[in-house]
Short mmCIF file of N, CA and C and ligand atoms in Angstrom, two decimals:
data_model
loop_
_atom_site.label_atom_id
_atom_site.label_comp_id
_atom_site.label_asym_id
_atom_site.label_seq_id
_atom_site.Cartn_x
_atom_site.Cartn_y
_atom_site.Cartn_z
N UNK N 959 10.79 29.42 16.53
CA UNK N 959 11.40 30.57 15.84
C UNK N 959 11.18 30.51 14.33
N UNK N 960 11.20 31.69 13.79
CA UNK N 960 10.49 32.10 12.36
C UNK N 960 12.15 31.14 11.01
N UNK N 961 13.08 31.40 11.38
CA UNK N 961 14.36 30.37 10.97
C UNK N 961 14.35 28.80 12.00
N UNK N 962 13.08 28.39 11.82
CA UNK N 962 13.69 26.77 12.12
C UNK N 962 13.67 26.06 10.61
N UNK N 963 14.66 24.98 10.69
CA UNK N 963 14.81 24.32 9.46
C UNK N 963 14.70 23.30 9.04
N UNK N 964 14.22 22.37 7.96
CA UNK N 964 14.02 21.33 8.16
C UNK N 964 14.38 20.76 6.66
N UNK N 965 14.78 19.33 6.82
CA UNK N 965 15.07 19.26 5.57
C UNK N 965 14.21 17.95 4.82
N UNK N 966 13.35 18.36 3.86
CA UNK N 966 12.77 17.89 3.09
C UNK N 966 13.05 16.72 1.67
N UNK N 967 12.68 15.56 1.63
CA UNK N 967 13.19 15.37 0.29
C UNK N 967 12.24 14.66 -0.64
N UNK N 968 12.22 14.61 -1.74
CA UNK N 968 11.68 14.06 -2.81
C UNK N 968 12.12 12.53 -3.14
N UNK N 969 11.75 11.60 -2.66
CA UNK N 969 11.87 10.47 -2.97
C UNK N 969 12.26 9.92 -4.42
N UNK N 970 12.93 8.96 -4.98
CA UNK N 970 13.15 8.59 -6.10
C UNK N 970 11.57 8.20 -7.02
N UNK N 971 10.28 8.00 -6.61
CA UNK N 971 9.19 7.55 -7.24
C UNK N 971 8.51 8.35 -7.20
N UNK N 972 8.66 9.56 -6.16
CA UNK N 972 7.86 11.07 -6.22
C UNK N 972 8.78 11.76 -7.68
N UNK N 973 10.14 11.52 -7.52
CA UNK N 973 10.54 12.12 -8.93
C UNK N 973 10.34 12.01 -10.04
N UNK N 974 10.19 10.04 -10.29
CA UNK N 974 9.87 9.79 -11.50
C UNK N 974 8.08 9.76 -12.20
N UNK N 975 7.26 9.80 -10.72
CA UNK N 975 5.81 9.94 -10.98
C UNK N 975 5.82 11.43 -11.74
N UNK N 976 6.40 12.36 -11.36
CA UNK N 976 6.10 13.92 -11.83
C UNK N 976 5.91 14.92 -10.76
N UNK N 977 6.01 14.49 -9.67
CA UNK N 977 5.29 15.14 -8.69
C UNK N 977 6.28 16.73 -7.83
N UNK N 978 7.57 16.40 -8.65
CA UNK N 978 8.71 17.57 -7.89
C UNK N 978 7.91 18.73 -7.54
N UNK N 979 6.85 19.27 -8.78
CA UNK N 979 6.60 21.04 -9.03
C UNK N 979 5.36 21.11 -7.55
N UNK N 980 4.93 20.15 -7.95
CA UNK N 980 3.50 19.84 -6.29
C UNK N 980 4.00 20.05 -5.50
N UNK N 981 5.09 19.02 -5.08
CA UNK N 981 5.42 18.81 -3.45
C UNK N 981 6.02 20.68 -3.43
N UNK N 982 7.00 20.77 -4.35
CA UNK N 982 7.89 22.11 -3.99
C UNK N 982 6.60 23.15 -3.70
N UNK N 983 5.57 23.55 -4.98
CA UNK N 983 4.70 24.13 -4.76
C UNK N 983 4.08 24.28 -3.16
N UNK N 984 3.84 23.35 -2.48
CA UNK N 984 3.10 22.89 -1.07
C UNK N 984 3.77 23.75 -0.09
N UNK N 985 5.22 23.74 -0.33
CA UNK N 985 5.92 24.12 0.97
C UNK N 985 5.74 26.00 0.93
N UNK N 986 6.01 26.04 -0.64
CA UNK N 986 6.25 26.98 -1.13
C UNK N 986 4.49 28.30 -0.39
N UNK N 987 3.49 27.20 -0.99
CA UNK N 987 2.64 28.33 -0.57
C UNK N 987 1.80 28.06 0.52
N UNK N 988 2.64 27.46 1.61
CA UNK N 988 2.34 27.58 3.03
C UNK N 988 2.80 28.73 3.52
N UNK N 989 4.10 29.16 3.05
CA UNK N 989 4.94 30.26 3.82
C UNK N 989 6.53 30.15 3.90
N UNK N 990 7.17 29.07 3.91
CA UNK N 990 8.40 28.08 3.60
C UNK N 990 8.56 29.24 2.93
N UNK N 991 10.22 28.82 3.01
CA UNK N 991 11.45 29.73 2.41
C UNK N 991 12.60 28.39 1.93
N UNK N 992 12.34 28.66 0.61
CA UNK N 992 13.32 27.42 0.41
C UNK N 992 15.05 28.21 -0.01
N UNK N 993 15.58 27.63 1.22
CA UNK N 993 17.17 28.26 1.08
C UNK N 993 18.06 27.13 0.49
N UNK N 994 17.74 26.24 -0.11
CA UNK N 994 18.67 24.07 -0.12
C UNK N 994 18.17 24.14 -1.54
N UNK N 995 18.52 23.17 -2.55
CA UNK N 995 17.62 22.43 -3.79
C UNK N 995 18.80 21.82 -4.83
N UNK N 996 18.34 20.60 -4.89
CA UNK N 996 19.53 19.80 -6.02
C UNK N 996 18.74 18.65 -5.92
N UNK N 997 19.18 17.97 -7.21
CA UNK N 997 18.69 16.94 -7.74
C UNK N 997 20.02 15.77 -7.66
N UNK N 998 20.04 14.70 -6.68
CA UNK N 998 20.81 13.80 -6.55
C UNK N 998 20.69 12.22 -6.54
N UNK N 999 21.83 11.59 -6.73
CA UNK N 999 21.37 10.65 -7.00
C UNK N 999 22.66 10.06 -5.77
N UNK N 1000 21.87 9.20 -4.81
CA UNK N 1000 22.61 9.21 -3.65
C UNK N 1000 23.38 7.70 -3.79
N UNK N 1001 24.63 7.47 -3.22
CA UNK N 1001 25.03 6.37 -3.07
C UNK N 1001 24.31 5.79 -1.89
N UNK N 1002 25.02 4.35 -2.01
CA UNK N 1002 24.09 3.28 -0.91
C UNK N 1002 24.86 3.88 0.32
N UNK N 1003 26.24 3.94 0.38
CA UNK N 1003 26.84 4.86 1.28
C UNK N 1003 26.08 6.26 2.57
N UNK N 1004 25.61 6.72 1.35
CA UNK N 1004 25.20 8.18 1.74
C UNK N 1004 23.85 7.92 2.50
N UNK N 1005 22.89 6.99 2.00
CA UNK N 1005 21.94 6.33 1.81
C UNK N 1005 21.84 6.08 3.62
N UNK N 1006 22.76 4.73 3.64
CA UNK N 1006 23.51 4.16 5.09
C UNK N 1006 23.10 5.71 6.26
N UNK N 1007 24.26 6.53 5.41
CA UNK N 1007 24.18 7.02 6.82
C UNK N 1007 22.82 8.21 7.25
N UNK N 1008 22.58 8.72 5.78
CA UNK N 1008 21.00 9.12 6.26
C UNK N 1008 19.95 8.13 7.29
N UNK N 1009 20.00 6.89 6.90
CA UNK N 1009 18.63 6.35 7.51
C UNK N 1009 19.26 5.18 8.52
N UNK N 1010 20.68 5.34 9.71
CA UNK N 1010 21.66 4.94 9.94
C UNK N 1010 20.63 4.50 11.57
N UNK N 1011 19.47 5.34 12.12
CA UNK N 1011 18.69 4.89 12.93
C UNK N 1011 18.08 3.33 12.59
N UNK N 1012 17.99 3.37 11.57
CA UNK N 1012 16.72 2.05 10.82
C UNK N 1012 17.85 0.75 10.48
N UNK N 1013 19.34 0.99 10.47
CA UNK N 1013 20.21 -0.09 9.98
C UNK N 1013 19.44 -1.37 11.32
N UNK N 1014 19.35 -2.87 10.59
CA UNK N 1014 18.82 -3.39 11.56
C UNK N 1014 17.11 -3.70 11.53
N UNK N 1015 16.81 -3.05 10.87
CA UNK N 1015 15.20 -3.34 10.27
C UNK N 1015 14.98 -4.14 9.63
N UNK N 1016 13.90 -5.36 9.27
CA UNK N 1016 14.16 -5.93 8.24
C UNK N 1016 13.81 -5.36 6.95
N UNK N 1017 13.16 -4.20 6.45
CA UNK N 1017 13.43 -3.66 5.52
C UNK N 1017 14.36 -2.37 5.10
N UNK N 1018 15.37 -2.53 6.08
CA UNK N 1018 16.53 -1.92 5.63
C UNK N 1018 17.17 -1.63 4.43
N UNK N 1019 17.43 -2.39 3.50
CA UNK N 1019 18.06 -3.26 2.60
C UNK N 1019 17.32 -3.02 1.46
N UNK N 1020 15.66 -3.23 1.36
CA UNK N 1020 15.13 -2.69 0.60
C UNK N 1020 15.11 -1.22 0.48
N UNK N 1021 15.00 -0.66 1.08
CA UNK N 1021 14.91 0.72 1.81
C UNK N 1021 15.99 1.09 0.42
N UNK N 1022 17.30 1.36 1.14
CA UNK N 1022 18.68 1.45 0.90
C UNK N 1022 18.60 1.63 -0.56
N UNK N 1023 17.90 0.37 -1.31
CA UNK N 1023 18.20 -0.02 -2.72
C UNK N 1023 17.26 1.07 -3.87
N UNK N 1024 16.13 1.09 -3.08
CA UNK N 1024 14.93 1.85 -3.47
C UNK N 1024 15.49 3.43 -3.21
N UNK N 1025 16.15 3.95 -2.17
CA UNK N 1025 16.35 5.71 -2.15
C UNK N 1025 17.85 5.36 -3.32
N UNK N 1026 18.25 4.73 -3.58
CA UNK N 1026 19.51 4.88 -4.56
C UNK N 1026 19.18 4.26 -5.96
N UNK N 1027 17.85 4.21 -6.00
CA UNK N 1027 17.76 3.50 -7.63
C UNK N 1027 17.56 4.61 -8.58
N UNK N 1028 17.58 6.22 -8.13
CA UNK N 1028 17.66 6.97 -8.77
C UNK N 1028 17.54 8.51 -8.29
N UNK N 1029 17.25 10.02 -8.73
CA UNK N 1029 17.71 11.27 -8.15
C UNK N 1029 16.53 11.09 -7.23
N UNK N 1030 17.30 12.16 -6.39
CA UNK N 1030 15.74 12.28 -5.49
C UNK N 1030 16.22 13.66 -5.68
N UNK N 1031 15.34 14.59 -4.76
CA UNK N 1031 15.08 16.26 -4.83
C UNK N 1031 15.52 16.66 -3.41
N UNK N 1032 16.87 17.27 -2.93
CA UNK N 1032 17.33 17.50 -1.70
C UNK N 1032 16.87 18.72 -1.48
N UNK N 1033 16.11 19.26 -0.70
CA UNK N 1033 15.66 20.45 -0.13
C UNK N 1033 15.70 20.95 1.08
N UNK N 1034 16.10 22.14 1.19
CA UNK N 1034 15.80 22.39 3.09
C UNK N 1034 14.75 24.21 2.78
N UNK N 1035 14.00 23.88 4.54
CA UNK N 1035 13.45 24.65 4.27
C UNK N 1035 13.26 25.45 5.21
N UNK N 1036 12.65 26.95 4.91
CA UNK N 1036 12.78 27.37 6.48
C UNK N 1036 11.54 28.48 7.32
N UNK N 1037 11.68 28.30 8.08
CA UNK N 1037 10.13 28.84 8.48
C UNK N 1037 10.08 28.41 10.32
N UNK N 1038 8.43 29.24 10.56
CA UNK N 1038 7.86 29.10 11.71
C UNK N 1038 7.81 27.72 12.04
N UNK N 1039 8.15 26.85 12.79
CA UNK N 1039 8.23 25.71 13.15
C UNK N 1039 7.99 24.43 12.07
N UNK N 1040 9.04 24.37 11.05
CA UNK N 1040 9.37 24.24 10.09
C UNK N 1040 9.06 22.41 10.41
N UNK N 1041 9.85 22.08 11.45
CA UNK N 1041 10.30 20.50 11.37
C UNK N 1041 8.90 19.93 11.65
N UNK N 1042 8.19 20.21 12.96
CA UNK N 1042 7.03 19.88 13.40
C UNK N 1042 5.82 19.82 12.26
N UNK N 1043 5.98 21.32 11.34
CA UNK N 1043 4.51 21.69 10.32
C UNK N 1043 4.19 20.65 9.14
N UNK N 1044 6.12 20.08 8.86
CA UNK N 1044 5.99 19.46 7.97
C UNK N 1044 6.08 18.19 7.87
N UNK N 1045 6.10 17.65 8.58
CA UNK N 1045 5.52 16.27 9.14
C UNK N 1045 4.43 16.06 9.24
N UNK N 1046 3.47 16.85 9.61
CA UNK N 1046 1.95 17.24 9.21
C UNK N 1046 1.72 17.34 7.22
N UNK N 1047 2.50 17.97 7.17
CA UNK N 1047 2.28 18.52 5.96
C UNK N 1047 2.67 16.90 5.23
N UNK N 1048 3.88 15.86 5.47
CA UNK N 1048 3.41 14.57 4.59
C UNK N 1048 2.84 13.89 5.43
N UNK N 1049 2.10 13.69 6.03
CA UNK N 1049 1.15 12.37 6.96
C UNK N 1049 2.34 11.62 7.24
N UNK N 1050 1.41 10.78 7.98
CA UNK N 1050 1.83 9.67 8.53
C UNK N 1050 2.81 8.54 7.46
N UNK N 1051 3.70 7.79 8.04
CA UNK N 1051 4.93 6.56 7.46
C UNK N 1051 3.95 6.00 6.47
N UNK N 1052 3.07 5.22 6.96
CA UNK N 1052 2.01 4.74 6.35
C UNK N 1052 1.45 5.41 5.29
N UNK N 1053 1.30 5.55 3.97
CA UNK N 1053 0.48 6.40 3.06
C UNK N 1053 -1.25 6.28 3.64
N UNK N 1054 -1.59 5.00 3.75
CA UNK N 1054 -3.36 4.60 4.47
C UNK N 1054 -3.69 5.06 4.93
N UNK N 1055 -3.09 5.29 6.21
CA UNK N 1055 -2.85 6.05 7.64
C UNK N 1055 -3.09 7.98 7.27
N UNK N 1056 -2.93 8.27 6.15
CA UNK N 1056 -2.43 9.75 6.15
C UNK N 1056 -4.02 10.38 5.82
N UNK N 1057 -3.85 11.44 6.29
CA UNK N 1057 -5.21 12.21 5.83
C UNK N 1057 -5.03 12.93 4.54
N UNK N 1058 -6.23 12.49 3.78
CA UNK N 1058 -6.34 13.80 2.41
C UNK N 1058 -6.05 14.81 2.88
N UNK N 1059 -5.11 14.96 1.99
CA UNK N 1059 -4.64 16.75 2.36
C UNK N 1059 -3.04 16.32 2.70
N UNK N 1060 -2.52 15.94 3.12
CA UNK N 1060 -1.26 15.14 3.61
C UNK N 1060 -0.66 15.08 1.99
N UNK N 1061 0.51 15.25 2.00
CA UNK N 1061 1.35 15.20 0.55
C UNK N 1061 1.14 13.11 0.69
N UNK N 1062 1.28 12.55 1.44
CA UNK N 1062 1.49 11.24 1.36
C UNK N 1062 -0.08 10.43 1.44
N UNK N 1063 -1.11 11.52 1.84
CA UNK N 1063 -2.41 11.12 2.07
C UNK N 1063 -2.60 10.72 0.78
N UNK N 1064 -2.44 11.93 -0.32
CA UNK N 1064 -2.87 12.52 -1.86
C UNK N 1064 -2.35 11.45 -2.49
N UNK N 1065 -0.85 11.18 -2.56
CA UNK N 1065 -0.17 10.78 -3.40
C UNK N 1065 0.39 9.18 -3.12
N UNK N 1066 0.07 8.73 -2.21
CA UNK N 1066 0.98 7.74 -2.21
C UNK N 1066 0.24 6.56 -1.47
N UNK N 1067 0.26 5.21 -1.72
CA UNK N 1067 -0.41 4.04 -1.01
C UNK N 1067 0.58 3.59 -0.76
N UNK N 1068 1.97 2.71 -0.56
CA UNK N 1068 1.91 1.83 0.04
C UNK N 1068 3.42 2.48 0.75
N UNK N 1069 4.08 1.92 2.09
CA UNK N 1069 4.88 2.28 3.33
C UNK N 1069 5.90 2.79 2.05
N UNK N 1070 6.60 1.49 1.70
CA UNK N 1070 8.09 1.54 0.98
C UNK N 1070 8.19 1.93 -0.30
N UNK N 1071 6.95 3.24 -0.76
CA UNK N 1071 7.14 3.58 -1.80
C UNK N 1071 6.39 5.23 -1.42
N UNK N 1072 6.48 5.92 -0.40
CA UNK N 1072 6.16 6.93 0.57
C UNK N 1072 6.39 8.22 -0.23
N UNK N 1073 7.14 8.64 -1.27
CA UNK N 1073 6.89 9.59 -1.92
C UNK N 1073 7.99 10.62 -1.36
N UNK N 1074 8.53 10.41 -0.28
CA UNK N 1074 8.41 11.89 0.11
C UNK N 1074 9.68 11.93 1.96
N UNK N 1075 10.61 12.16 2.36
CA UNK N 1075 11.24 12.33 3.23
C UNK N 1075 10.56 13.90 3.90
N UNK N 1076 10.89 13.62 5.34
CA UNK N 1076 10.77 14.80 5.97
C UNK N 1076 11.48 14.44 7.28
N UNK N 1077 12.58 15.79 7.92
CA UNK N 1077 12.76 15.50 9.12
C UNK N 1077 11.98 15.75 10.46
N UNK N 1078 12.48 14.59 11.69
CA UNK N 1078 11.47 14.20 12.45
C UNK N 1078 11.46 14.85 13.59
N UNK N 1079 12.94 15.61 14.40
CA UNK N 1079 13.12 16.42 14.93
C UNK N 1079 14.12 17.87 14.65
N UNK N 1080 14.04 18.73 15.22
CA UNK N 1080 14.91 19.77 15.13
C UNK N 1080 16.17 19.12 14.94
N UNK N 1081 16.77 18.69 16.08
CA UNK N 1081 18.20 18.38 16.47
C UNK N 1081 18.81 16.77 15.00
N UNK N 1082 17.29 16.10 14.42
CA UNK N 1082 18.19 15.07 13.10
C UNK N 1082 17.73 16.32 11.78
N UNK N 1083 16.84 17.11 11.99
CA UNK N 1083 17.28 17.84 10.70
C UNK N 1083 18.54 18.50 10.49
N UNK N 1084 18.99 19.58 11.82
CA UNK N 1084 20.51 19.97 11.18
C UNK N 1084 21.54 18.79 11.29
N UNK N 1085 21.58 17.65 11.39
CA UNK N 1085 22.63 16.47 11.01
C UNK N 1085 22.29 16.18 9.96
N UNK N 1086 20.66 16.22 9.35
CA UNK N 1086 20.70 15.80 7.87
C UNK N 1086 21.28 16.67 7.27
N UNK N 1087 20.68 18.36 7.35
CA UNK N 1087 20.64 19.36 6.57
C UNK N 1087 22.76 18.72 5.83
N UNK N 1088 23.76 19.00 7.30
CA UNK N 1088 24.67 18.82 7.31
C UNK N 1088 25.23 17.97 6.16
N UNK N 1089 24.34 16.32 6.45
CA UNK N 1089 24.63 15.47 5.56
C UNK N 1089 24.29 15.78 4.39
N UNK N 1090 23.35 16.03 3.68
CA UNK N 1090 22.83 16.35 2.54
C UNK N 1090 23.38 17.84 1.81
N UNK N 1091 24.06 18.69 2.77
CA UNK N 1091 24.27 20.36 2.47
C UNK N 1091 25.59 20.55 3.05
N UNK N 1092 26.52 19.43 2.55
CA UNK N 1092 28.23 20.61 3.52
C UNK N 1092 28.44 21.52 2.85
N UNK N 1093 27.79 21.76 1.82
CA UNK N 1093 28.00 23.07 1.23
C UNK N 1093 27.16 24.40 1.87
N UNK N 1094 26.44 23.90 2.88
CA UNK N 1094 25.98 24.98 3.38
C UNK N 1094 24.29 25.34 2.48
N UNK N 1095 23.70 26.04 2.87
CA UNK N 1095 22.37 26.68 2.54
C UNK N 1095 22.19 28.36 2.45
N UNK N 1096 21.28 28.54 1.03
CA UNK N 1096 21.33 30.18 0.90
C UNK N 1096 20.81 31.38 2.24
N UNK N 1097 21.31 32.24 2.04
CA UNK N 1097 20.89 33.39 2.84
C UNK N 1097 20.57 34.10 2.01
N UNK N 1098 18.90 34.54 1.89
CA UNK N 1098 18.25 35.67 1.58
C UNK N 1098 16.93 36.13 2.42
N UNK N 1099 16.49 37.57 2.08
CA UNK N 1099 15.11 37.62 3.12
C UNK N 1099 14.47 37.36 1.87
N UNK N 1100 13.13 36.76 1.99
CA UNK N 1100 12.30 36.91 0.68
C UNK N 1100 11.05 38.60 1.38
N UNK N 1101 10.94 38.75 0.48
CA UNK N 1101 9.82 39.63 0.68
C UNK N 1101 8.72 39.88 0.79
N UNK N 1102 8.42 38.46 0.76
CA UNK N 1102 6.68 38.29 1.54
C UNK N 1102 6.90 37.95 3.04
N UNK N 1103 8.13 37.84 3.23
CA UNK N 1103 8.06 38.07 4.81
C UNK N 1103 7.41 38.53 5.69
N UNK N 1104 7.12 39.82 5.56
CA UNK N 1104 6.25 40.85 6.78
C UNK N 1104 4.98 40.50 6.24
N UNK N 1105 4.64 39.65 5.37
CA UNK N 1105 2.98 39.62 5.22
C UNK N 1105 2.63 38.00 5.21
N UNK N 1106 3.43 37.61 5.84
CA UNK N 1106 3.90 35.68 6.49
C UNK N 1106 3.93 35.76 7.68
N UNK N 1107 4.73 36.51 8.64
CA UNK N 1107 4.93 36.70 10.09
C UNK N 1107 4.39 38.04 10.33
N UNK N 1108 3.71 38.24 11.56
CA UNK N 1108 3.59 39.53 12.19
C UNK N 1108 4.53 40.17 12.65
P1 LIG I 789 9.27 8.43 8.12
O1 LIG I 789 9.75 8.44 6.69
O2 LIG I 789 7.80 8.71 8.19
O3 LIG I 789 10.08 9.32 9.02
P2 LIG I 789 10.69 6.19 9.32
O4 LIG I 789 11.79 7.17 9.60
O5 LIG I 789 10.19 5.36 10.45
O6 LIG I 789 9.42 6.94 8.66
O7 LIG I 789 11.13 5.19 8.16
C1 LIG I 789 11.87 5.68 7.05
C2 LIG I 789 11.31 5.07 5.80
O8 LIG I 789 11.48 3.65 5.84
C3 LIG I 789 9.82 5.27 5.58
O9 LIG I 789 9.53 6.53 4.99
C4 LIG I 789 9.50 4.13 4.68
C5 LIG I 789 10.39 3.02 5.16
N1 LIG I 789 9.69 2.18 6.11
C6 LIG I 789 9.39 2.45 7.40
N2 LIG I 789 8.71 1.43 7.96
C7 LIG I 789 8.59 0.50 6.99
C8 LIG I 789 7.98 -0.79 6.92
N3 LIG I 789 7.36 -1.32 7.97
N4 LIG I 789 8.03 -1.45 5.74
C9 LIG I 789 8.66 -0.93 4.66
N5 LIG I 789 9.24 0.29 4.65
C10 LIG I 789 9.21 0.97 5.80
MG1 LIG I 790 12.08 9.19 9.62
#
């Protein structure tokens, strides 16, 4: 469906490299509808329970320390099969692994410095969206709509 949602984020080293206006740009002129956007700086807390699958890893811990050492870029986004496109859209966990063209292909070499969050299914994006957005997300139509979807 043309409203699936997914929620996107800007890593703390994608922020401080420069890279916010790119990544946003990417989503932006695929077709994406960005309704989410804030600049945060997450506790280890918040941190926990975002990546609450991975507690138990041995790079957990690093993980944890690295998404809270400074803002990252909270975004959600919305579109034709939003969760699936954009997982494509940053490659693979691995930066190596990713194809040019991949936001993580372009930009990023090594696992634990990845640039870039994206959710992995429908059903953990609206628990992130949730986590990251109790304030909820905008409602507008944009107006390149009818010349995005048939
Ligand atoms: P993804 O971010 O592609 O969904 P994931 O959910 O498996 O990957 O892991 C979350 C993040 O944890 C990932 O973006 C980077 C880090 N990570 C994953 N595997 C790692 C590893 N083997 N070594 C270091 N960091 C890792
Ligand atoms: Mg993941």
């Amino acid at each position: 469906p043309n409203n699936e949602r997914t929620y996107i984020m800007i890593k703390p080293d994608g922020v401080q490299r420069g890279l916010i206006g790119k990544i946003i740009t990417r989503f932006e002129e695929r077709g994406f509808k960005l309704i989410a956007l804030k600049l945060v700086t997450a506790t280890e807390a918040h941190l926990e329970k975002h990546y609450a699958d991975l507690a138990g890893k041995p790079f957990f811990p690093g993980l944890i320390k690295y998404m809270a050492s400074g803002p990252v870029i909270a975004t959600v986004w919305e579109g034709l099969d939003a969760v699936k496109t954009g997982r494509v859209m940053l490659g693979a966990t691995n930066p190596l692994a990713s194809p040019i063209g991949s936001i993580r292909g372009d930009y990023a070499l090594a696992v634990g410095r990845n640039i870039i969050h994206g959710s992995d299914s429908v059903e953990n994006a609206e628990k992130e969206i949730a986590l990251w957005f109790p304030e909820g997300t905008a409602q507008y139509t944009s107006v390149a709509e009818p010349w995005i979807y048939e």
